């Protein structure tokens, strides 16, 4: 249960939110002290804040699974010291980080809210101030029993709170940069913040634990009209593949090229899981719906249901990292672990 004043750790990892424009006209990350100096309201929020920063703030395009582990371990080592965590992060790969953290932070019972912005905080029309202040308010929000209202990994951006493994960046231009096509918002911020409590996960009661292991050797093969055996078969047969994600069309259909089916079947026979994620973000993979999809189901390709690529990829890395293979991998991949797919 939280005390009367929430203690929140802000971790600045980088991103546009804290960038400045240099002589070359490009945006470069700058220091956390600078960022915070633009939001004097932080002092009167009624929460106890502490802040820390990556030594070298990153454009999130440079985020790696190693950085996800750093964030997860930081939350682990400070788990009992704070009521909630707010991670400032670039928007480009924020959905990958939030998805990965949702799997790595096991038995989470506290809010972990990621946010960022489309314009740097120093720019007059920036969305950064609102995103940070509302994220902090959400992180500090409590229910009738005094427990956290949002005890899960979530992303706050432009008036909406998203489940961390249910969103995708869809615009590099609009302030509303993200969408969650297959799951409702957890909250919407207007004059007041409206929490959609039936969509928010309950706090876990087990012992909080970080599961840091990730297997990154996951191949990605995008289907397109004109894809050729010469380019694709070597990619499928690469002995480094520990899993392969096939980015299919529509409800999980793909070109029925004999070479594609045979190469994938050989991979599956070797014990390497092949996962079907649709290029359509909204909706779900249902391979049996069309002959063009069913042939892939018949050779043992695993459908990703309504998981987005970000969730399916990081879940695959996580499950392989846990040492799961064969039927155990398939069962865990199909299961709803952290709200990433619809039952
Ligand atoms: N390139 C930036 C990043 O992801 C974009 C942003 O922060 O919105 O770090």
Short mmCIF file of C-alpha atoms and ligand atoms in Angstrom, two decimals:
data_model
loop_
_atom_site.label_atom_id
_atom_site.label_comp_id
_atom_site.label_asym_id
_atom_site.label_seq_id
_atom_site.Cartn_x
_atom_site.Cartn_y
_atom_site.Cartn_z
CA UNK A 1 0.00 0.00 0.00
CA UNK A 2 1.26 3.48 -0.86
CA UNK A 3 1.93 6.14 1.73
CA UNK A 4 0.18 9.51 1.44
CA UNK A 5 2.88 11.00 -0.76
CA UNK A 6 3.91 8.80 -3.65
CA UNK A 7 7.62 8.33 -4.17
CA UNK A 8 8.42 8.14 -7.86
CA UNK A 9 11.66 7.45 -9.67
CA UNK A 10 12.03 9.14 -13.06
CA UNK A 11 14.55 7.48 -15.32
CA UNK A 12 15.61 9.49 -18.36
CA UNK A 13 16.93 7.26 -21.13
CA UNK A 14 16.92 9.83 -23.94
CA UNK A 15 14.63 10.62 -26.84
CA UNK A 16 13.35 13.81 -28.46
CA UNK A 17 11.83 14.91 -25.17
CA UNK A 18 15.26 16.02 -23.93
CA UNK A 19 16.98 16.86 -27.19
CA UNK A 20 18.34 20.12 -28.50
CA UNK A 21 19.09 21.21 -32.01
CA UNK A 22 22.76 21.78 -32.74
CA UNK A 23 24.51 23.61 -35.56
CA UNK A 24 24.00 20.69 -37.93
CA UNK A 25 20.21 21.21 -37.50
CA UNK A 26 19.82 17.64 -36.19
CA UNK A 27 18.42 16.78 -32.75
CA UNK A 28 20.90 15.50 -30.15
CA UNK A 29 20.11 14.21 -26.64
CA UNK A 30 21.12 16.54 -23.79
CA UNK A 31 21.33 16.37 -20.02
CA UNK A 32 18.54 15.50 -17.63
CA UNK A 33 19.10 18.61 -15.48
CA UNK A 34 18.34 20.71 -18.51
CA UNK A 35 15.18 18.78 -19.20
CA UNK A 36 13.86 19.10 -15.67
CA UNK A 37 14.63 22.83 -15.55
CA UNK A 38 11.86 23.35 -18.10
CA UNK A 39 9.16 21.98 -15.77
CA UNK A 40 9.16 24.02 -12.54
CA UNK A 41 5.67 22.56 -11.76
CA UNK A 42 7.39 19.30 -10.83
CA UNK A 43 8.15 20.79 -7.43
CA UNK A 44 4.48 21.43 -6.63
CA UNK A 45 3.02 18.15 -7.85
CA UNK A 46 2.60 16.67 -4.39
CA UNK A 47 4.81 13.68 -5.15
CA UNK A 48 8.29 12.90 -3.96
CA UNK A 49 10.45 12.72 -7.04
CA UNK A 50 13.89 11.42 -7.62
CA UNK A 51 15.47 11.35 -11.01
CA UNK A 52 18.27 9.56 -12.70
CA UNK A 53 19.52 9.39 -16.22
CA UNK A 54 21.43 7.10 -18.55
CA UNK A 55 25.02 8.40 -18.60
CA UNK A 56 24.62 8.91 -22.30
CA UNK A 57 20.99 9.58 -23.20
CA UNK A 58 20.05 7.76 -26.38
CA UNK A 59 18.03 8.33 -29.45
CA UNK A 60 15.76 5.32 -28.96
CA UNK A 61 16.75 3.94 -32.36
CA UNK A 62 19.94 2.94 -30.55
CA UNK A 63 18.12 1.06 -27.76
CA UNK A 64 19.17 -2.56 -27.45
CA UNK A 65 17.93 -5.46 -25.34
CA UNK A 66 20.93 -4.65 -23.12
CA UNK A 67 19.32 -1.27 -22.37
CA UNK A 68 15.99 -2.99 -21.58
CA UNK A 69 17.89 -5.13 -19.09
CA UNK A 70 19.46 -2.01 -17.57
CA UNK A 71 16.04 -0.43 -17.09
CA UNK A 72 14.59 -3.67 -15.66
CA UNK A 73 17.49 -4.11 -13.22
CA UNK A 74 17.19 -0.49 -12.13
CA UNK A 75 13.52 -1.03 -11.33
CA UNK A 76 14.47 -4.24 -9.51
CA UNK A 77 17.11 -2.64 -7.33
CA UNK A 78 14.80 0.26 -6.45
CA UNK A 79 11.54 -1.69 -6.32
CA UNK A 80 11.00 -1.28 -2.61
CA UNK A 81 12.28 2.31 -2.52
CA UNK A 82 9.59 3.78 -4.80
CA UNK A 83 5.85 3.49 -5.34
CA UNK A 84 6.12 3.93 -9.10
CA UNK A 85 8.52 4.42 -11.99
CA UNK A 86 8.33 6.84 -14.92
CA UNK A 87 10.66 6.12 -17.82
CA UNK A 88 11.39 8.94 -20.27
CA UNK A 89 12.14 7.34 -23.61
CA UNK A 90 12.28 8.17 -27.31
CA UNK A 91 9.07 7.36 -29.12
CA UNK A 92 10.66 5.49 -32.05
CA UNK A 93 11.22 2.24 -30.17
CA UNK A 94 9.17 2.93 -27.07
CA UNK A 95 6.66 0.19 -27.94
CA UNK A 96 9.47 -2.38 -28.13
CA UNK A 97 10.85 -1.33 -24.75
CA UNK A 98 7.44 -1.27 -23.08
CA UNK A 99 6.53 -4.67 -24.55
CA UNK A 100 9.85 -6.17 -23.47
CA UNK A 101 9.52 -4.75 -19.94
CA UNK A 102 6.00 -6.15 -19.63
CA UNK A 103 7.47 -9.66 -19.99
CA UNK A 104 10.67 -9.05 -18.05
CA UNK A 105 9.05 -7.49 -14.96
CA UNK A 106 7.38 -10.55 -13.51
CA UNK A 107 4.70 -10.21 -10.81
CA UNK A 108 4.66 -6.45 -11.16
CA UNK A 109 2.52 -4.66 -8.59
CA UNK A 110 3.60 -1.06 -9.21
CA UNK A 111 3.13 1.39 -12.11
CA UNK A 112 5.87 1.58 -14.72
CA UNK A 113 4.84 4.38 -17.07
CA UNK A 114 6.84 5.20 -20.19
CA UNK A 115 6.48 8.53 -21.92
CA UNK A 116 8.28 10.80 -24.35
CA UNK A 117 7.34 13.49 -26.82
CA UNK A 118 7.28 14.43 -30.47
CA UNK A 119 8.93 17.82 -29.89
CA UNK A 120 11.80 18.64 -27.51
CA UNK A 121 10.77 20.25 -24.26
CA UNK A 122 12.54 23.51 -25.07
CA UNK A 123 10.27 24.18 -28.05
CA UNK A 124 7.20 26.33 -27.24
CA UNK A 125 4.60 23.96 -28.76
CA UNK A 126 6.19 20.86 -27.25
CA UNK A 127 4.01 18.02 -26.01
CA UNK A 128 6.70 17.07 -23.47
CA UNK A 129 5.44 18.98 -20.42
CA UNK A 130 1.93 17.55 -20.53
CA UNK A 131 3.17 14.04 -21.20
CA UNK A 132 5.56 14.11 -18.23
CA UNK A 133 3.19 15.77 -15.77
CA UNK A 134 0.25 13.50 -16.60
CA UNK A 135 2.46 10.39 -16.52
CA UNK A 136 3.52 11.35 -13.01
CA UNK A 137 -0.08 11.91 -11.97
CA UNK A 138 -1.04 8.48 -13.35
CA UNK A 139 1.96 6.86 -11.66
CA UNK A 140 0.87 8.36 -8.34
CA UNK A 141 -2.85 7.55 -8.67
CA UNK A 142 -4.29 5.20 -6.05
CA UNK A 143 -7.49 3.23 -5.64
CA UNK A 144 -9.86 3.11 -2.65
CA UNK A 145 -7.51 0.79 -0.77
CA UNK A 146 -4.54 3.03 -1.38
CA UNK A 147 -2.98 0.63 -3.91
CA UNK A 148 -1.75 1.79 -7.33
CA UNK A 149 -4.44 2.36 -9.93
CA UNK A 150 -2.22 1.24 -12.83
CA UNK A 151 0.07 -1.52 -11.56
CA UNK A 152 1.38 -2.52 -14.97
CA UNK A 153 3.76 -1.39 -17.72
CA UNK A 154 1.94 1.32 -19.66
CA UNK A 155 2.72 4.16 -22.07
CA UNK A 156 1.24 7.63 -21.72
CA UNK A 157 1.27 9.77 -24.84
CA UNK A 158 -0.94 12.64 -26.02
CA UNK A 159 -3.87 12.22 -23.62
CA UNK A 160 -4.05 8.41 -23.83
CA UNK A 161 -2.70 5.66 -21.61
CA UNK A 162 -1.89 2.45 -23.48
CA UNK A 163 -1.05 -1.03 -22.26
CA UNK A 164 2.70 -1.37 -22.81
CA UNK A 165 2.47 -4.47 -25.01
CA UNK A 166 -0.51 -3.30 -27.05
CA UNK A 167 0.74 -0.22 -28.87
CA UNK A 168 2.61 0.67 -32.01
CA UNK A 169 4.11 3.95 -33.21
CA UNK A 170 2.12 4.97 -36.27
CA UNK A 171 3.04 8.62 -36.86
CA UNK A 172 6.32 10.48 -36.88
CA UNK A 173 4.41 13.70 -37.40
CA UNK A 174 1.25 13.79 -35.29
CA UNK A 175 1.32 14.41 -31.57
CA UNK A 176 -0.88 11.31 -31.34
CA UNK A 177 2.01 9.08 -32.37
CA UNK A 178 0.68 5.73 -31.12
CA UNK A 179 -2.22 3.42 -31.68
CA UNK A 180 -3.54 0.38 -29.88
CA UNK A 181 -5.71 -1.23 -32.53
CA UNK A 182 -6.64 -4.38 -30.60
CA UNK A 183 -7.02 -3.18 -27.02
CA UNK A 184 -8.80 -0.19 -25.43
CA UNK A 185 -7.02 2.72 -23.73
CA UNK A 186 -6.33 2.16 -20.05
CA UNK A 187 -7.10 5.81 -19.37
CA UNK A 188 -7.86 9.06 -21.17
CA UNK A 189 -6.76 12.44 -19.91
CA UNK A 190 -9.14 15.36 -20.30
CA UNK A 191 -9.95 17.90 -17.63
CA UNK A 192 -9.82 14.84 -15.41
CA UNK A 193 -8.10 11.54 -15.99
CA UNK A 194 -10.70 8.90 -16.78
CA UNK A 195 -9.41 5.44 -15.83
CA UNK A 196 -11.00 2.49 -17.62
CA UNK A 197 -10.50 0.23 -14.68
CA UNK A 198 -11.91 -2.96 -16.19
CA UNK A 199 -9.11 -2.89 -18.77
CA UNK A 200 -6.29 -2.34 -16.28
CA UNK A 201 -4.45 -5.40 -14.94
CA UNK A 202 -4.65 -6.14 -11.24
CA UNK A 203 -1.49 -5.89 -9.16
CA UNK A 204 0.30 -9.24 -9.05
CA UNK A 205 0.49 -10.87 -5.66
CA UNK A 206 3.53 -13.09 -6.26
CA UNK A 207 7.10 -12.06 -5.50
CA UNK A 208 8.32 -9.38 -7.92
CA UNK A 209 11.18 -10.64 -10.02
CA UNK A 210 13.11 -9.55 -13.10
CA UNK A 211 13.48 -12.18 -15.82
CA UNK A 212 16.31 -10.55 -17.77
CA UNK A 213 17.28 -13.30 -20.21
CA UNK A 214 16.51 -12.51 -23.84
CA UNK A 215 17.45 -14.45 -26.98
CA UNK A 216 17.85 -11.88 -29.74
CA UNK A 217 18.54 -14.19 -32.66
CA UNK A 218 15.04 -13.91 -34.04
CA UNK A 219 14.77 -13.59 -37.81
CA UNK A 220 12.14 -11.39 -39.46
CA UNK A 221 10.93 -12.17 -42.95
CA UNK A 222 8.52 -9.73 -44.59
CA UNK A 223 6.22 -11.18 -47.25
CA UNK A 224 5.64 -9.11 -50.36
CA UNK A 225 4.51 -9.79 -53.91
CA UNK A 226 7.70 -10.65 -55.78
CA UNK A 227 9.68 -12.08 -52.86
CA UNK A 228 12.28 -14.42 -54.27
CA UNK A 229 13.74 -17.76 -53.24
CA UNK A 230 17.26 -16.46 -53.99
CA UNK A 231 17.04 -13.79 -51.29
CA UNK A 232 14.67 -15.41 -48.83
CA UNK A 233 15.77 -19.05 -48.61
CA UNK A 234 19.28 -18.19 -47.32
CA UNK A 235 17.65 -15.97 -44.73
CA UNK A 236 15.30 -18.76 -43.62
CA UNK A 237 18.14 -21.29 -43.60
CA UNK A 238 20.53 -19.09 -41.63
CA UNK A 239 21.73 -21.44 -38.88
CA UNK A 240 21.69 -18.53 -36.42
CA UNK A 241 17.87 -18.33 -36.43
CA UNK A 242 16.50 -19.36 -33.06
CA UNK A 243 13.02 -18.36 -34.21
CA UNK A 244 11.62 -16.75 -37.34
CA UNK A 245 8.78 -14.28 -37.57
CA UNK A 246 6.94 -14.27 -40.87
CA UNK A 247 5.25 -10.93 -41.52
CA UNK A 248 2.22 -12.07 -43.47
CA UNK A 249 -0.76 -10.42 -45.16
CA UNK A 250 -4.28 -9.88 -43.81
CA UNK A 251 -5.42 -12.62 -41.49
CA UNK A 252 -2.14 -14.54 -41.76
CA UNK A 253 -1.91 -15.35 -45.48
CA UNK A 254 1.34 -15.53 -47.44
CA UNK A 255 2.44 -16.43 -50.96
CA UNK A 256 2.06 -20.20 -51.39
CA UNK A 257 5.46 -20.54 -53.10
CA UNK A 258 6.66 -24.09 -52.86
CA UNK A 259 10.17 -22.94 -51.97
CA UNK A 260 8.79 -20.85 -49.08
CA UNK A 261 6.67 -23.64 -47.64
CA UNK A 262 9.50 -26.16 -47.97
CA UNK A 263 12.12 -23.90 -46.42
CA UNK A 264 9.85 -23.05 -43.49
CA UNK A 265 8.89 -26.72 -43.02
CA UNK A 266 12.60 -27.65 -42.85
CA UNK A 267 13.19 -24.93 -40.25
CA UNK A 268 10.27 -26.13 -38.13
CA UNK A 269 11.55 -29.72 -38.38
CA UNK A 270 14.87 -28.45 -36.98
CA UNK A 271 12.89 -27.27 -33.92
CA UNK A 272 13.00 -23.56 -34.77
CA UNK A 273 9.62 -21.93 -34.11
CA UNK A 274 8.11 -19.99 -37.05
CA UNK A 275 5.60 -17.35 -35.99
CA UNK A 276 3.00 -15.69 -38.18
CA UNK A 277 2.43 -11.99 -37.43
CA UNK A 278 0.22 -10.01 -39.80
CA UNK A 279 1.35 -6.81 -41.48
CA UNK A 280 -2.18 -5.59 -40.61
CA UNK A 281 -1.96 -4.30 -37.06
CA UNK A 282 -5.69 -4.39 -36.45
CA UNK A 283 -7.36 -7.77 -36.27
CA UNK A 284 -5.90 -11.18 -35.72
CA UNK A 285 -4.03 -13.97 -37.44
CA UNK A 286 -6.48 -16.76 -38.32
CA UNK A 287 -4.57 -18.96 -40.75
CA UNK A 288 -7.42 -21.41 -41.27
CA UNK A 289 -9.62 -18.71 -42.80
CA UNK A 290 -8.12 -18.97 -46.29
CA UNK A 291 -6.30 -21.74 -48.16
CA UNK A 292 -3.45 -19.23 -48.57
CA UNK A 293 -2.97 -19.23 -44.81
CA UNK A 294 -4.00 -22.76 -43.93
CA UNK A 295 -1.03 -24.34 -45.74
CA UNK A 296 1.25 -22.51 -43.29
CA UNK A 297 -0.76 -23.68 -40.31
CA UNK A 298 -0.53 -27.24 -41.67
CA UNK A 299 3.29 -27.21 -41.60
CA UNK A 300 3.31 -26.01 -37.99
CA UNK A 301 3.59 -22.22 -38.25
CA UNK A 302 2.35 -20.61 -35.00
CA UNK A 303 -0.22 -17.81 -35.30
CA UNK A 304 0.37 -14.69 -33.20
CA UNK A 305 -3.36 -14.07 -32.65
CA UNK A 306 -3.89 -10.29 -32.27
CA UNK A 307 -0.39 -9.53 -30.97
CA UNK A 308 1.42 -6.63 -32.56
CA UNK A 309 4.89 -7.21 -33.98
CA UNK A 310 6.51 -5.42 -31.01
CA UNK A 311 4.76 -7.73 -28.55
CA UNK A 312 5.27 -10.92 -30.57
CA UNK A 313 8.98 -10.21 -31.12
CA UNK A 314 9.81 -9.34 -27.52
CA UNK A 315 7.68 -12.23 -26.23
CA UNK A 316 9.64 -14.58 -28.50
CA UNK A 317 12.97 -13.18 -27.23
CA UNK A 318 11.72 -13.55 -23.66
CA UNK A 319 10.43 -17.13 -23.99
CA UNK A 320 13.55 -18.31 -25.81
CA UNK A 321 15.58 -16.52 -23.14
CA UNK A 322 13.72 -18.60 -20.54
CA UNK A 323 14.98 -21.69 -22.36
CA UNK A 324 11.57 -22.74 -23.68
CA UNK A 325 11.48 -24.87 -26.80
CA UNK A 326 9.19 -27.27 -28.64
CA UNK A 327 5.67 -27.65 -27.24
CA UNK A 328 6.56 -25.65 -24.12
CA UNK A 329 7.46 -22.65 -26.32
CA UNK A 330 4.28 -23.00 -28.40
CA UNK A 331 2.05 -23.24 -25.33
CA UNK A 332 3.66 -20.25 -23.64
CA UNK A 333 3.62 -18.21 -26.85
CA UNK A 334 -0.11 -18.87 -27.34
CA UNK A 335 -0.92 -18.09 -23.70
CA UNK A 336 -1.93 -14.64 -22.56
CA UNK A 337 0.99 -13.86 -20.25
CA UNK A 338 0.74 -10.11 -19.61
CA UNK A 339 -2.37 -8.97 -21.44
CA UNK A 340 -0.58 -8.91 -24.81
CA UNK A 341 -3.26 -10.91 -26.64
CA UNK A 342 -6.99 -11.39 -26.46
CA UNK A 343 -8.15 -14.69 -24.98
N1 LIG B 1 14.27 9.67 -32.62
C1 LIG B 1 13.59 9.96 -31.38
C2 LIG B 1 13.76 8.77 -30.46
O1 LIG B 1 13.05 7.82 -30.56
C3 LIG B 1 12.15 10.24 -31.62
C4 LIG B 1 11.37 10.57 -30.37
O2 LIG B 1 11.83 10.60 -29.27
O3 LIG B 1 10.17 10.82 -30.51
O4 LIG B 1 14.64 8.80 -29.63
#
